[in-house]
């Protein structure tokens, strides 16, 4: 008899245990990270040494929660740029959006440079760390991965220049202003031209009408 009660007791305890696990286990960020590391453990050291050591895998891979991964788990360039931009809004992302690379990626290019192509993705370091892909001495090599043998000076320009009259963005600033004014002047001239043409036509029509009525009298 007491054996039976003991058995029941264990059943109840087991059941309570199951409920406890079901409540406690749903993935907290830390566990999500551990889950990723079961299979992608090699990525962790890179992240830890990077500027993003405080991020979890799913800060960037927002669409992935476990395995098997959903279709489209790999980020294309546009999505990867959107991921960086979600946290880095401001001058770097504005200048990127204006750049040749940014425009091409926005239009769907998979060849042009995303943020990650210049900065890396798990091993990102700031420009002042010597190991960074964008440290001054490493920039030529970073560009060369796509631009082949670049001529000296190719990688000299600043990549995130500000559009303002002084500094490295000045040529782009004045070129932009020039084209805006050129467009305005051309459109104004065109409108004046069309108006004059219409006025001329109207005058001709009125004159002809007047001549007809004059003749009629
Ligand atoms: C059970 C093992 C396993 C777990 C757990 C796992 N992955 Fe994966 N992951 C893989 C395999 C295998 C691939 C190779 C492509 C595939 O099968 O989808 C992969 C591919 C990827 C890719 C690249 C996608 C591609 O096709 O290039 C990313 C990004 C990724 N995993 C992120 C994560 C993240 C983030 C987590 C945690 C939330 C995670 N993985 C958890 C096994 C796993
Ligand atoms: C700062 C954002 C960021 C963080 C944090 C991050 N990743 Fe990634 N990861 C990327 C980008 C960008 C790519 C390149 C595009 C792609 O392949 O999806 C990438 C690619 C991958 C790939 C594809 C394999 C490869 O080498 O091309 C795997 C697997 C992966 N990440 C797993 C992880 C895991 C696991 C973590 C956490 C330890 C993690 N990522 C943290 C941004 C990040
Ligand atoms: C063509 C290569 C290239 C691309 C693409 C690129 N960067 Fe950069 N980035 C650089 C270089 C080189 C530097 C170093 C200083 C500079 O030129 O401004 C840098 C610097 C930075 C810095 C540090 C700024 C500072 O003053 O400390 C951040 C943050 C950054 N980039 C984020 C991004 C993000 C986010 C994107 C995408 C939206 C991006 N970068 C796209 C090359 C690039
Ligand atoms: C979840 C938010 C988040 C995401 C996503 C993210 N970053 Fe960051 N990143 C940060 C924070 C916070 C810092 C540290 C503070 C700072 O310097 O801006 C940082 C630092 C950096 C730095 C060093 C800046 C410096 O001046 O030293 C670079 C470069 C950088 N991130 C590039 C990227 C790129 C490229 C991506 C996309 C692959 C990306 N980040 C995705 C939040 C993020
Ligand atoms: C992931 C590949 C990739 C990387 C890395 C890359 N670019 Fe580009 N870049 C391209 C592509 C693709 C184009 C457009 C077509 C072309 O010129 O081949 C382009 C176009 C350009 C252009 C405008 C068009 C031209 O050919 O004059 C400049 C300037 C440029 N890149 C500079 C740089 C610099 C500087 C770096 C390094 C900081 C760099 N790129 C890194 C792929 C890349």
Tab-separated table of C-alpha atoms and ligand atoms in Angstrom:
chain	number	residue	atom	x	y	z
A	1	UNK	CA	0.000	0.000	0.000
A	2	UNK	CA	2.701	2.518	1.038
A	3	UNK	CA	4.658	1.425	-2.050
A	4	UNK	CA	1.682	2.552	-4.164
A	5	UNK	CA	1.579	5.961	-2.439
A	6	UNK	CA	5.327	6.359	-2.886
A	7	UNK	CA	4.905	5.578	-6.591
A	8	UNK	CA	2.134	8.161	-6.917
A	9	UNK	CA	4.248	10.702	-5.061
A	10	UNK	CA	7.086	10.223	-7.522
A	11	UNK	CA	4.659	10.582	-10.412
A	12	UNK	CA	3.352	13.860	-8.997
A	13	UNK	CA	6.875	15.114	-8.332
A	14	UNK	CA	7.919	14.184	-11.857
A	15	UNK	CA	4.914	16.013	-13.241
A	16	UNK	CA	5.694	19.130	-11.190
A	17	UNK	CA	9.292	18.922	-12.390
A	18	UNK	CA	8.113	18.847	-16.026
A	19	UNK	CA	5.937	21.935	-15.496
A	20	UNK	CA	8.864	23.721	-13.857
A	21	UNK	CA	11.161	22.920	-16.804
A	22	UNK	CA	8.548	23.977	-19.354
A	23	UNK	CA	8.225	27.362	-17.630
A	24	UNK	CA	11.913	27.928	-16.939
A	25	UNK	CA	13.455	26.758	-20.212
A	26	UNK	CA	12.047	28.932	-23.015
A	27	UNK	CA	15.084	30.543	-24.549
A	28	UNK	CA	16.419	33.550	-22.701
A	29	UNK	CA	19.061	35.403	-24.790
A	30	UNK	CA	21.884	33.656	-22.949
A	31	UNK	CA	20.479	30.258	-23.782
A	32	UNK	CA	19.883	31.286	-27.383
A	33	UNK	CA	23.556	32.144	-27.526
A	34	UNK	CA	24.523	28.792	-25.984
A	35	UNK	CA	22.302	27.029	-28.504
A	36	UNK	CA	24.090	28.740	-31.353
A	37	UNK	CA	27.465	27.865	-29.874
A	38	UNK	CA	26.702	24.119	-29.777
A	39	UNK	CA	27.208	24.186	-33.519
A	40	UNK	CA	28.966	27.505	-34.230
A	41	UNK	CA	31.296	27.631	-31.232
A	42	UNK	CA	34.168	28.777	-33.434
A	43	UNK	CA	32.492	32.186	-33.939
A	44	UNK	CA	32.394	33.072	-30.244
A	45	UNK	CA	36.092	33.951	-29.796
A	46	UNK	CA	35.976	36.303	-32.776
A	47	UNK	CA	32.971	38.152	-31.370
A	48	UNK	CA	34.545	38.323	-27.904
A	49	UNK	CA	37.637	40.020	-29.279
A	50	UNK	CA	35.624	42.468	-31.402
A	51	UNK	CA	33.985	45.817	-30.592
A	52	UNK	CA	30.722	43.870	-30.356
A	53	UNK	CA	31.716	41.510	-27.520
A	54	UNK	CA	28.571	42.540	-25.623
A	55	UNK	CA	26.181	41.498	-28.419
A	56	UNK	CA	24.499	38.113	-28.631
A	57	UNK	CA	24.306	36.162	-31.872
A	58	UNK	CA	20.656	37.026	-32.298
A	59	UNK	CA	21.297	40.800	-32.009
A	60	UNK	CA	22.361	40.531	-35.643
A	61	UNK	CA	20.855	37.203	-36.759
A	62	UNK	CA	17.388	38.243	-35.689
A	63	UNK	CA	15.598	35.717	-37.879
A	64	UNK	CA	17.270	32.631	-36.384
A	65	UNK	CA	16.047	31.031	-33.169
A	66	UNK	CA	17.140	27.418	-33.475
A	67	UNK	CA	17.969	24.663	-35.890
A	68	UNK	CA	16.919	23.894	-38.645
A	69	UNK	CA	17.249	27.494	-39.756
A	70	UNK	CA	14.454	29.163	-41.674
A	71	UNK	CA	14.999	29.638	-45.419
A	72	UNK	CA	16.860	32.878	-46.098
A	73	UNK	CA	18.878	32.617	-42.854
A	74	UNK	CA	21.941	33.869	-44.713
A	75	UNK	CA	21.795	37.655	-44.933
A	76	UNK	CA	22.093	39.136	-48.391
A	77	UNK	CA	24.047	42.401	-48.659
A	78	UNK	CA	21.033	44.643	-48.378
A	79	UNK	CA	19.819	42.829	-45.246
A	80	UNK	CA	23.268	42.806	-43.749
A	81	UNK	CA	23.555	46.596	-44.236
A	82	UNK	CA	20.109	47.028	-42.679
A	83	UNK	CA	21.349	45.070	-39.632
A	84	UNK	CA	24.319	47.389	-39.072
A	85	UNK	CA	22.187	50.446	-39.801
A	86	UNK	CA	19.647	49.423	-37.158
A	87	UNK	CA	22.218	50.404	-34.493
A	88	UNK	CA	24.657	52.723	-36.305
A	89	UNK	CA	22.444	55.524	-37.522
A	90	UNK	CA	24.099	58.791	-38.400
A	91	UNK	CA	27.062	60.027	-40.330
A	92	UNK	CA	28.578	56.636	-41.212
A	93	UNK	CA	25.314	55.250	-42.544
A	94	UNK	CA	24.339	58.489	-44.320
A	95	UNK	CA	27.684	58.687	-46.094
A	96	UNK	CA	27.424	55.010	-47.008
A	97	UNK	CA	23.923	55.483	-48.452
A	98	UNK	CA	25.274	58.310	-50.650
A	99	UNK	CA	28.266	56.296	-51.835
A	100	UNK	CA	28.586	54.312	-55.037
A	101	UNK	CA	28.723	51.103	-52.979
A	102	UNK	CA	25.645	52.012	-50.934
A	103	UNK	CA	23.549	52.850	-53.969
A	104	UNK	CA	24.545	49.634	-55.775
A	105	UNK	CA	23.755	47.446	-52.746
A	106	UNK	CA	20.464	49.253	-52.297
A	107	UNK	CA	19.603	48.341	-55.886
A	108	UNK	CA	20.348	44.690	-55.127
A	109	UNK	CA	24.005	44.311	-56.109
A	110	UNK	CA	25.731	41.345	-54.481
A	111	UNK	CA	29.127	42.447	-55.835
A	112	UNK	CA	29.460	45.916	-54.388
A	113	UNK	CA	30.708	46.547	-50.845
A	114	UNK	CA	28.413	46.180	-47.824
A	115	UNK	CA	29.492	47.431	-44.377
A	116	UNK	CA	30.686	43.906	-43.596
A	117	UNK	CA	32.840	43.720	-46.745
A	118	UNK	CA	34.981	46.591	-45.465
A	119	UNK	CA	34.661	45.995	-41.711
A	120	UNK	CA	34.312	42.216	-41.441
A	121	UNK	CA	31.348	40.785	-39.557
A	122	UNK	CA	32.395	38.869	-36.436
A	123	UNK	CA	35.845	40.388	-36.065
A	124	UNK	CA	34.924	44.091	-36.350
A	125	UNK	CA	37.410	46.474	-34.756
A	126	UNK	CA	37.469	50.276	-34.733
A	127	UNK	CA	39.786	52.167	-37.132
A	128	UNK	CA	42.281	52.802	-34.312
A	129	UNK	CA	43.032	49.109	-33.638
A	130	UNK	CA	45.965	47.926	-35.718
A	131	UNK	CA	44.231	44.595	-36.506
A	132	UNK	CA	41.203	46.331	-37.999
A	133	UNK	CA	40.375	45.927	-41.683
A	134	UNK	CA	39.841	49.700	-41.763
A	135	UNK	CA	43.033	50.687	-39.885
A	136	UNK	CA	44.913	53.106	-42.111
A	137	UNK	CA	47.660	50.645	-43.089
A	138	UNK	CA	45.163	47.853	-43.891
A	139	UNK	CA	42.700	49.828	-46.024
A	140	UNK	CA	44.496	49.249	-49.370
A	141	UNK	CA	44.365	45.480	-48.813
A	142	UNK	CA	40.670	45.657	-47.852
A	143	UNK	CA	39.770	47.512	-51.057
A	144	UNK	CA	42.044	45.263	-53.114
A	145	UNK	CA	39.960	42.190	-52.269
A	146	UNK	CA	37.505	43.514	-54.877
A	147	UNK	CA	39.333	46.232	-56.790
A	148	UNK	CA	42.353	44.100	-57.630
A	149	UNK	CA	45.554	46.039	-57.959
A	150	UNK	CA	44.464	49.534	-57.049
A	151	UNK	CA	46.647	52.423	-58.150
A	152	UNK	CA	48.421	54.268	-55.328
A	153	UNK	CA	46.071	56.811	-53.801
A	154	UNK	CA	42.949	54.804	-54.647
A	155	UNK	CA	42.327	53.973	-51.004
A	156	UNK	CA	43.431	57.391	-49.744
A	157	UNK	CA	40.005	59.000	-49.639
A	158	UNK	CA	37.955	59.016	-46.470
A	159	UNK	CA	35.111	56.533	-46.687
A	160	UNK	CA	32.654	58.237	-44.381
A	161	UNK	CA	33.233	61.861	-45.338
A	162	UNK	CA	30.806	64.544	-44.287
A	163	UNK	CA	29.030	66.558	-46.957
A	164	UNK	CA	30.135	70.054	-45.958
A	165	UNK	CA	32.143	72.916	-47.492
A	166	UNK	CA	35.376	72.212	-45.573
A	167	UNK	CA	37.266	68.912	-45.289
A	168	UNK	CA	37.439	65.803	-47.396
A	169	UNK	CA	33.763	65.921	-48.391
A	170	UNK	CA	34.158	69.346	-50.038
A	171	UNK	CA	34.493	68.166	-53.682
A	172	UNK	CA	31.344	66.060	-53.360
A	173	UNK	CA	29.569	68.901	-51.554
A	174	UNK	CA	30.308	71.402	-54.337
A	175	UNK	CA	29.629	68.885	-57.113
A	176	UNK	CA	26.247	68.168	-55.526
A	177	UNK	CA	25.440	71.890	-55.208
A	178	UNK	CA	26.577	72.504	-58.814
A	179	UNK	CA	24.229	69.860	-60.197
A	180	UNK	CA	21.297	71.069	-58.110
A	181	UNK	CA	21.763	74.639	-59.453
A	182	UNK	CA	22.358	73.396	-62.993
A	183	UNK	CA	19.093	71.439	-62.855
A	184	UNK	CA	17.163	74.404	-61.445
A	185	UNK	CA	18.510	76.804	-64.082
A	186	UNK	CA	17.785	74.385	-66.950
A	187	UNK	CA	14.227	73.731	-65.735
A	188	UNK	CA	13.556	77.482	-65.312
A	189	UNK	CA	14.901	78.212	-68.801
A	190	UNK	CA	12.757	75.398	-70.211
A	191	UNK	CA	9.596	76.708	-68.539
A	192	UNK	CA	10.277	80.250	-69.830
A	193	UNK	CA	10.888	78.847	-73.302
A	194	UNK	CA	7.596	76.938	-73.298
A	195	UNK	CA	5.664	79.935	-71.945
A	196	UNK	CA	7.094	82.193	-74.677
A	197	UNK	CA	6.191	79.626	-77.318
A	198	UNK	CA	2.601	79.408	-76.010
A	199	UNK	CA	2.332	83.198	-75.879
A	200	UNK	CA	3.572	83.417	-79.464
A	201	UNK	CA	1.020	80.795	-80.613
A	202	UNK	CA	-1.802	82.543	-78.762
A	203	UNK	CA	-0.931	85.877	-80.332
A	204	UNK	CA	-0.902	84.352	-83.821
A	205	UNK	CA	-4.301	82.750	-83.275
A	206	UNK	CA	-5.807	86.013	-81.949
A	207	UNK	CA	-4.352	88.000	-84.847
A	208	UNK	CA	-5.724	85.542	-87.430
A	209	UNK	CA	-9.140	85.614	-85.771
A	210	UNK	CA	-9.138	89.409	-85.827
A	211	UNK	CA	-8.217	89.411	-89.538
A	212	UNK	CA	-11.093	86.990	-90.302
A	213	UNK	CA	-13.634	89.138	-88.425
A	214	UNK	CA	-12.284	92.297	-90.062
A	215	UNK	CA	-12.706	90.708	-93.502
A	216	UNK	CA	-16.250	89.545	-92.530
A	217	UNK	CA	-17.406	93.119	-91.845
B	1	LIG	C1	22.176	21.982	-34.449
B	1	LIG	C2	23.230	22.824	-34.972
B	1	LIG	C3	22.978	24.315	-35.158
B	1	LIG	C4	22.486	25.210	-34.237
B	1	LIG	C5	22.018	24.976	-32.806
B	1	LIG	C6	22.556	26.521	-34.883
B	1	LIG	N1	23.038	26.385	-36.165
B	1	LIG	FE1	23.381	27.861	-37.481
B	1	LIG	N2	23.918	26.525	-38.930
B	1	LIG	C7	24.023	25.153	-38.726
B	1	LIG	C8	24.366	24.522	-40.015
B	1	LIG	C9	24.584	23.030	-40.237
B	1	LIG	C10	24.466	25.577	-40.974
B	1	LIG	C11	24.744	25.431	-42.474
B	1	LIG	C12	23.533	25.778	-43.342
B	1	LIG	C13	22.217	25.112	-42.906
B	1	LIG	O1	22.162	23.891	-42.775
B	1	LIG	O2	21.222	25.845	-42.701
B	1	LIG	C14	24.191	26.810	-40.252
B	1	LIG	C15	24.223	28.052	-40.826
B	1	LIG	C16	24.069	29.260	-40.141
B	1	LIG	C17	24.204	30.571	-40.702
B	1	LIG	C18	24.584	30.901	-42.124
B	1	LIG	C19	23.429	30.693	-43.033
B	1	LIG	C20	23.944	30.299	-44.383
B	1	LIG	O3	23.192	29.576	-45.062
B	1	LIG	O4	25.068	30.679	-44.754
B	1	LIG	C21	23.968	31.486	-39.728
B	1	LIG	C22	23.993	32.997	-39.860
B	1	LIG	C23	23.669	30.740	-38.534
B	1	LIG	N3	23.740	29.382	-38.801
B	1	LIG	C24	23.380	31.307	-37.318
B	1	LIG	C25	22.936	30.606	-36.203
B	1	LIG	C26	22.441	31.235	-34.983
B	1	LIG	C27	22.360	32.733	-34.745
B	1	LIG	C28	22.096	30.225	-34.132
B	1	LIG	C29	21.499	30.369	-32.747
B	1	LIG	C30	20.231	31.059	-32.634
B	1	LIG	C31	22.372	28.962	-34.814
B	1	LIG	N4	22.870	29.239	-36.058
B	1	LIG	C32	22.176	27.708	-34.271
B	1	LIG	C33	23.830	24.498	-37.536
B	1	LIG	C34	23.312	25.046	-36.363
B	2	LIG	C1	27.534	42.447	-35.416
B	2	LIG	C2	26.564	41.553	-36.005
B	2	LIG	C3	26.751	40.049	-35.852
B	2	LIG	C4	26.848	39.331	-34.677
B	2	LIG	C5	26.818	39.849	-33.237
B	2	LIG	C6	26.954	37.936	-35.081
B	2	LIG	N1	26.944	37.828	-36.453
B	2	LIG	FE1	27.103	36.123	-37.522
B	2	LIG	N2	27.201	37.204	-39.261
B	2	LIG	C7	26.980	38.564	-39.351
B	2	LIG	C8	27.071	38.964	-40.741
B	2	LIG	C9	26.881	40.388	-41.279
B	2	LIG	C10	27.362	37.790	-41.490
B	2	LIG	C11	27.589	37.675	-42.995
B	2	LIG	C12	26.323	37.524	-43.770
B	2	LIG	C13	25.766	36.138	-43.680
B	2	LIG	O1	26.446	35.179	-44.137
B	2	LIG	O2	24.639	35.963	-43.180
B	2	LIG	C14	27.408	36.701	-40.519
B	2	LIG	C15	27.647	35.366	-40.851
B	2	LIG	C16	27.497	34.299	-39.967
B	2	LIG	C17	27.594	32.907	-40.329
B	2	LIG	C18	27.862	32.364	-41.720
B	2	LIG	C19	29.202	31.695	-41.793
B	2	LIG	C20	30.258	32.501	-42.386
B	2	LIG	O3	31.395	32.479	-41.855
B	2	LIG	O4	30.024	33.134	-43.435
B	2	LIG	C21	27.383	32.174	-39.195
B	2	LIG	C22	27.400	30.648	-39.052
B	2	LIG	C23	27.181	33.117	-38.106
B	2	LIG	N3	27.248	34.389	-38.605
B	2	LIG	C24	26.936	32.761	-36.790
B	2	LIG	C25	26.973	33.661	-35.728
B	2	LIG	C26	27.007	33.262	-34.317
B	2	LIG	C27	26.969	31.840	-33.805
B	2	LIG	C28	27.061	34.417	-33.577
B	2	LIG	C29	27.179	34.562	-32.057
B	2	LIG	C30	28.349	33.943	-31.439
B	2	LIG	C31	27.050	35.537	-34.534
B	2	LIG	N4	27.004	35.027	-35.808
B	2	LIG	C32	27.059	36.876	-34.176
B	2	LIG	C33	26.755	39.433	-38.308
B	2	LIG	C34	26.811	39.098	-36.957
B	3	LIG	C1	34.250	50.897	-48.802
B	3	LIG	C2	34.533	50.485	-47.454
B	3	LIG	C3	33.560	50.806	-46.324
B	3	LIG	C4	32.206	50.568	-46.288
B	3	LIG	C5	31.343	49.977	-47.379
B	3	LIG	C6	31.756	50.980	-44.973
B	3	LIG	N1	32.801	51.452	-44.242
B	3	LIG	FE1	32.747	52.092	-42.299
B	3	LIG	N2	34.716	52.657	-42.420
B	3	LIG	C7	35.547	52.423	-43.505
B	3	LIG	C8	36.850	53.013	-43.238
B	3	LIG	C9	38.049	52.963	-44.170
B	3	LIG	C10	36.775	53.614	-41.938
B	3	LIG	C11	37.898	54.370	-41.203
B	3	LIG	C12	37.762	55.881	-41.127
B	3	LIG	C13	37.013	56.550	-42.260
B	3	LIG	O1	37.440	56.452	-43.432
B	3	LIG	O2	35.987	57.188	-41.998
B	3	LIG	C14	35.413	53.362	-41.456
B	3	LIG	C15	34.911	53.760	-40.221
B	3	LIG	C16	33.697	53.337	-39.676
B	3	LIG	C17	33.279	53.528	-38.292
B	3	LIG	C18	34.071	54.231	-37.224
B	3	LIG	C19	33.876	55.715	-37.327
B	3	LIG	C20	34.715	56.461	-36.328
B	3	LIG	O3	34.822	57.672	-36.545
B	3	LIG	O4	35.256	55.862	-35.415
B	3	LIG	C21	32.033	52.959	-38.155
B	3	LIG	C22	31.173	52.905	-36.894
B	3	LIG	C23	31.670	52.438	-39.467
B	3	LIG	N3	32.694	52.686	-40.353
B	3	LIG	C24	30.468	51.799	-39.730
B	3	LIG	C25	30.048	51.461	-41.023
B	3	LIG	C26	28.709	51.022	-41.344
B	3	LIG	C27	27.590	50.845	-40.346
B	3	LIG	C28	28.688	50.797	-42.699
B	3	LIG	C29	27.517	50.401	-43.564
B	3	LIG	C30	26.308	51.199	-43.463
B	3	LIG	C31	30.034	51.063	-43.217
B	3	LIG	N4	30.819	51.477	-42.168
B	3	LIG	C32	30.442	50.886	-44.538
B	3	LIG	C33	35.221	51.750	-44.662
B	3	LIG	C34	33.935	51.371	-45.030
B	4	LIG	C1	22.775	45.660	-31.786
B	4	LIG	C2	23.454	46.889	-32.184
B	4	LIG	C3	24.608	46.817	-33.148
B	4	LIG	C4	24.651	46.169	-34.362
B	4	LIG	C5	23.564	45.321	-35.026
B	4	LIG	C6	25.929	46.498	-34.950
B	4	LIG	N1	26.654	47.299	-34.100
B	4	LIG	FE1	28.517	48.046	-34.413
B	4	LIG	N2	28.591	48.760	-32.527
B	4	LIG	C7	27.502	48.817	-31.668
B	4	LIG	C8	27.920	49.505	-30.444
B	4	LIG	C9	27.010	49.829	-29.258
B	4	LIG	C10	29.302	49.823	-30.597
B	4	LIG	C11	30.239	50.509	-29.587
B	4	LIG	C12	29.988	51.979	-29.511
B	4	LIG	C13	30.438	52.691	-30.751
B	4	LIG	O1	31.665	52.853	-30.915
B	4	LIG	O2	29.598	53.109	-31.578
B	4	LIG	C14	29.690	49.351	-31.932
B	4	LIG	C15	30.951	49.519	-32.489
B	4	LIG	C16	31.238	49.345	-33.846
B	4	LIG	C17	32.462	49.756	-34.510
B	4	LIG	C18	33.670	50.415	-33.865
B	4	LIG	C19	33.473	51.908	-33.829
B	4	LIG	C20	34.682	52.649	-33.334
B	4	LIG	O3	34.708	53.877	-33.539
B	4	LIG	O4	35.593	52.048	-32.764
B	4	LIG	C21	32.331	49.456	-35.848
B	4	LIG	C22	33.347	49.709	-36.964
B	4	LIG	C23	31.028	48.836	-36.003
B	4	LIG	N3	30.394	48.783	-34.772
B	4	LIG	C24	30.526	48.386	-37.216
B	4	LIG	C25	29.369	47.598	-37.337
B	4	LIG	C26	28.986	46.868	-38.532
B	4	LIG	C27	29.758	46.887	-39.844
B	4	LIG	C28	27.832	46.205	-38.244
B	4	LIG	C29	27.053	45.265	-39.145
B	4	LIG	C30	27.736	44.034	-39.580
B	4	LIG	C31	27.469	46.522	-36.866
B	4	LIG	N4	28.432	47.357	-36.348
B	4	LIG	C32	26.337	46.060	-36.204
B	4	LIG	C33	26.245	48.314	-31.894
B	4	LIG	C34	25.877	47.534	-32.993
B	5	LIG	C1	32.997	43.567	-51.821
B	5	LIG	C2	33.759	44.184	-52.894
B	5	LIG	C3	34.245	45.616	-52.736
B	5	LIG	C4	35.053	46.161	-51.751
B	5	LIG	C5	35.628	45.471	-50.522
B	5	LIG	C6	35.297	47.537	-52.134
B	5	LIG	N1	34.633	47.816	-53.301
B	5	LIG	FE1	34.592	49.624	-54.258
B	5	LIG	N2	33.289	48.864	-55.665
B	5	LIG	C7	32.919	47.534	-55.751
B	5	LIG	C8	32.074	47.364	-56.957
B	5	LIG	C9	31.464	46.039	-57.433
B	5	LIG	C10	31.980	48.637	-57.552
B	5	LIG	C11	31.211	49.026	-58.838
B	5	LIG	C12	31.736	48.486	-60.133
B	5	LIG	C13	33.231	48.502	-60.308
B	5	LIG	O1	33.840	49.595	-60.402
B	5	LIG	O2	33.828	47.398	-60.387
B	5	LIG	C14	32.766	49.564	-56.725
B	5	LIG	C15	32.923	50.907	-57.002
B	5	LIG	C16	33.806	51.759	-56.328
B	5	LIG	C17	34.042	53.158	-56.685
B	5	LIG	C18	33.326	53.966	-57.751
B	5	LIG	C19	33.479	53.476	-59.160
B	5	LIG	C20	34.917	53.308	-59.607
B	5	LIG	O3	35.260	52.157	-60.017
B	5	LIG	O4	35.685	54.285	-59.575
B	5	LIG	C21	35.019	53.613	-55.827
B	5	LIG	C22	35.643	54.995	-55.803
B	5	LIG	C23	35.361	52.521	-54.911
B	5	LIG	N3	34.599	51.406	-55.250
B	5	LIG	C24	36.283	52.604	-53.896
B	5	LIG	C25	36.533	51.608	-52.957
B	5	LIG	C26	37.441	51.755	-51.831
B	5	LIG	C27	38.286	53.009	-51.550
B	5	LIG	C28	37.389	50.581	-51.142
B	5	LIG	C29	38.114	50.237	-49.858
B	5	LIG	C30	37.971	51.148	-48.717
B	5	LIG	C31	36.451	49.693	-51.810
B	5	LIG	N4	35.956	50.364	-52.916
B	5	LIG	C32	36.101	48.408	-51.406
B	5	LIG	C33	33.237	46.525	-54.873
B	5	LIG	C34	33.993	46.677	-53.717
